[in-house]
Amino acid sequence: MSDADIFKVLADPTRRAVLERLASAEMTATELREGFAISQPAMSQHLAVLRGAGLISERRDGRYVNYRVESGGMAPLHEWLARYRAFWPDRIDGLKDLLKEMDQ
């Protein structure tokens, strides 16, 4: 999955909230749905999209399915950010210089 695809997956606020909840503990779809005004099929759809993006995985325990964050799922985002990390210090230094010039 490309960087752009992962950003599209995370653009949905419900998916981001689900991912944040799973960051603290494994949960079933029913547990995840608590507090959301969405149906069980809608939650299942969000979970399928997150699974397809490699951001979460599932573990079966009898008839229950527990979802958890997939540790390597965010790697493409970290790599994308790393490409631009070197860019920002120079830009911020340039902005500081510009602001100093404007103050004089």
PDB file of C-alpha atoms in Angstrom:
ATOM      1  CA  MET A   1       0.000   0.000   0.000  1.00  0.00           C
ATOM      2  CA  SER A   2       1.352   3.418  -0.922  1.00  0.00           C
ATOM      3  CA  ASP A   3       1.799   6.407   1.368  1.00  0.00           C
ATOM      4  CA  ALA A   4      -1.132   8.124  -0.332  1.00  0.00           C
ATOM      5  CA  ASP A   5      -3.390   5.128   0.297  1.00  0.00           C
ATOM      6  CA  ILE A   6      -2.536   5.066   3.997  1.00  0.00           C
ATOM      7  CA  PHE A   7      -3.259   8.786   4.245  1.00  0.00           C
ATOM      8  CA  LYS A   8      -6.635   8.165   2.588  1.00  0.00           C
ATOM      9  CA  VAL A   9      -7.408   5.433   5.114  1.00  0.00           C
ATOM     10  CA  LEU A  10      -6.479   7.703   8.015  1.00  0.00           C
ATOM     11  CA  ALA A  11      -8.387  10.675   6.583  1.00  0.00           C
ATOM     12  CA  ASP A  12     -11.580   9.222   8.052  1.00  0.00           C
ATOM     13  CA  PRO A  13     -12.074  10.455  11.661  1.00  0.00           C
ATOM     14  CA  THR A  14     -13.768   7.229  12.756  1.00  0.00           C
ATOM     15  CA  ARG A  15     -10.829   5.141  11.552  1.00  0.00           C
ATOM     16  CA  ARG A  16      -8.378   7.415  13.332  1.00  0.00           C
ATOM     17  CA  ALA A  17     -10.423   7.134  16.533  1.00  0.00           C
ATOM     18  CA  VAL A  18     -10.538   3.335  16.227  1.00  0.00           C
ATOM     19  CA  LEU A  19      -6.777   3.220  15.720  1.00  0.00           C
ATOM     20  CA  GLU A  20      -6.247   5.442  18.770  1.00  0.00           C
ATOM     21  CA  ARG A  21      -8.458   3.195  20.906  1.00  0.00           C
ATOM     22  CA  LEU A  22      -6.590   0.110  19.744  1.00  0.00           C
ATOM     23  CA  ALA A  23      -3.274   1.743  20.631  1.00  0.00           C
ATOM     24  CA  SER A  24      -4.124   1.231  24.296  1.00  0.00           C
ATOM     25  CA  ALA A  25      -5.455  -2.352  24.181  1.00  0.00           C
ATOM     26  CA  GLU A  26      -6.810  -5.184  22.060  1.00  0.00           C
ATOM     27  CA  MET A  27     -10.571  -4.932  21.590  1.00  0.00           C
ATOM     28  CA  THR A  28     -13.424  -6.713  19.880  1.00  0.00           C
ATOM     29  CA  ALA A  29     -15.551  -4.920  17.282  1.00  0.00           C
ATOM     30  CA  THR A  30     -18.349  -4.644  19.852  1.00  0.00           C
ATOM     31  CA  GLU A  31     -16.024  -2.994  22.375  1.00  0.00           C
ATOM     32  CA  LEU A  32     -14.692  -0.652  19.712  1.00  0.00           C
ATOM     33  CA  ARG A  33     -18.185   0.372  18.664  1.00  0.00           C
ATOM     34  CA  GLU A  34     -19.066   1.642  22.152  1.00  0.00           C
ATOM     35  CA  GLY A  35     -19.334   5.417  22.045  1.00  0.00           C
ATOM     36  CA  PHE A  36     -19.703   5.566  18.273  1.00  0.00           C
ATOM     37  CA  ALA A  37     -23.050   6.219  16.646  1.00  0.00           C
ATOM     38  CA  ILE A  38     -22.450   3.659  13.898  1.00  0.00           C
ATOM     39  CA  SER A  39     -23.856   0.232  13.118  1.00  0.00           C
ATOM     40  CA  GLN A  40     -21.979  -3.040  13.531  1.00  0.00           C
ATOM     41  CA  PRO A  41     -21.673  -3.450   9.734  1.00  0.00           C
ATOM     42  CA  ALA A  42     -20.193   0.062   9.470  1.00  0.00           C
ATOM     43  CA  MET A  43     -17.643  -0.759  12.192  1.00  0.00           C
ATOM     44  CA  SER A  44     -16.789  -4.004  10.392  1.00  0.00           C
ATOM     45  CA  GLN A  45     -16.212  -2.027   7.211  1.00  0.00           C
ATOM     46  CA  HIS A  46     -13.862   0.415   8.972  1.00  0.00           C
ATOM     47  CA  LEU A  47     -11.964  -2.497  10.509  1.00  0.00           C
ATOM     48  CA  ALA A  48     -11.644  -4.176   7.104  1.00  0.00           C
ATOM     49  CA  VAL A  49     -10.180  -1.004   5.608  1.00  0.00           C
ATOM     50  CA  LEU A  50      -7.700  -0.637   8.493  1.00  0.00           C
ATOM     51  CA  ARG A  51      -6.749  -4.326   8.157  1.00  0.00           C
ATOM     52  CA  GLY A  52      -6.320  -3.966   4.402  1.00  0.00           C
ATOM     53  CA  ALA A  53      -3.975  -1.035   4.975  1.00  0.00           C
ATOM     54  CA  GLY A  54      -1.875  -3.147   7.337  1.00  0.00           C
ATOM     55  CA  LEU A  55      -2.581  -0.831  10.273  1.00  0.00           C
ATOM     56  CA  ILE A  56      -4.354  -3.431  12.422  1.00  0.00           C
ATOM     57  CA  SER A  57      -4.458  -7.206  12.694  1.00  0.00           C
ATOM     58  CA  GLU A  58      -6.860  -9.655  14.244  1.00  0.00           C
ATOM     59  CA  ARG A  59      -6.514 -12.537  16.644  1.00  0.00           C
ATOM     60  CA  ARG A  60      -9.255 -15.135  16.932  1.00  0.00           C
ATOM     61  CA  ASP A  61     -10.153 -16.399  20.380  1.00  0.00           C
ATOM     62  CA  GLY A  62     -12.950 -18.926  19.961  1.00  0.00           C
ATOM     63  CA  ARG A  63     -15.865 -17.080  18.433  1.00  0.00           C
ATOM     64  CA  TYR A  64     -14.411 -13.682  19.308  1.00  0.00           C
ATOM     65  CA  VAL A  65     -12.118 -11.630  17.126  1.00  0.00           C
ATOM     66  CA  ASN A  66      -9.741  -9.270  18.891  1.00  0.00           C
ATOM     67  CA  TYR A  67      -8.201  -6.400  16.972  1.00  0.00           C
ATOM     68  CA  ARG A  68      -4.866  -4.762  17.709  1.00  0.00           C
ATOM     69  CA  VAL A  69      -2.533  -2.222  16.165  1.00  0.00           C
ATOM     70  CA  GLU A  70      -0.028  -3.748  13.756  1.00  0.00           C
ATOM     71  CA  SER A  71       3.357  -2.406  14.813  1.00  0.00           C
ATOM     72  CA  GLY A  72       4.798  -2.202  11.296  1.00  0.00           C
ATOM     73  CA  GLY A  73       1.692  -0.633   9.785  1.00  0.00           C
ATOM     74  CA  MET A  74       2.846   2.919  10.351  1.00  0.00           C
ATOM     75  CA  ALA A  75       6.294   2.336   8.819  1.00  0.00           C
ATOM     76  CA  PRO A  76       5.364   3.893   5.446  1.00  0.00           C
ATOM     77  CA  LEU A  77       4.206   7.047   7.251  1.00  0.00           C
ATOM     78  CA  HIS A  78       7.406   7.224   9.288  1.00  0.00           C
ATOM     79  CA  GLU A  79       9.432   6.853   6.089  1.00  0.00           C
ATOM     80  CA  TRP A  80       7.405   9.595   4.399  1.00  0.00           C
ATOM     81  CA  LEU A  81       7.932  11.950   7.343  1.00  0.00           C
ATOM     82  CA  ALA A  82      11.653  11.132   7.469  1.00  0.00           C
ATOM     83  CA  ARG A  83      12.065  12.369   3.902  1.00  0.00           C
ATOM     84  CA  TYR A  84      10.842  15.815   4.960  1.00  0.00           C
ATOM     85  CA  ARG A  85      12.378  15.950   8.434  1.00  0.00           C
ATOM     86  CA  ALA A  86      15.658  17.329   7.050  1.00  0.00           C
ATOM     87  CA  PHE A  87      13.753  20.000   5.119  1.00  0.00           C
ATOM     88  CA  TRP A  88      12.148  21.741   8.108  1.00  0.00           C
ATOM     89  CA  PRO A  89      15.143  22.909  10.206  1.00  0.00           C
ATOM     90  CA  ASP A  90      16.541  24.902   7.252  1.00  0.00           C
ATOM     91  CA  ARG A  91      13.117  26.379   6.515  1.00  0.00           C
ATOM     92  CA  ILE A  92      12.594  27.354  10.162  1.00  0.00           C
ATOM     93  CA  ASP A  93      16.045  28.952  10.316  1.00  0.00           C
ATOM     94  CA  GLY A  94      15.195  30.899   7.168  1.00  0.00           C
ATOM     95  CA  LEU A  95      11.919  32.031   8.710  1.00  0.00           C
ATOM     96  CA  LYS A  96      13.737  33.188  11.870  1.00  0.00           C
ATOM     97  CA  ASP A  97      16.166  35.212   9.733  1.00  0.00           C
ATOM     98  CA  LEU A  98      13.310  36.763   7.779  1.00  0.00           C
ATOM     99  CA  LEU A  99      11.456  37.723  10.973  1.00  0.00           C
ATOM    100  CA  LYS A 100      14.620  39.297  12.414  1.00  0.00           C
ATOM    101  CA  GLU A 101      15.018  41.361   9.230  1.00  0.00           C
ATOM    102  CA  MET A 102      11.403  42.462   9.406  1.00  0.00           C
ATOM    103  CA  ASP A 103      11.822  43.597  13.046  1.00  0.00           C
ATOM    104  CA  GLN A 104      14.748  45.888  12.169  1.00  0.00           C
TER     105      GLN A 104
END
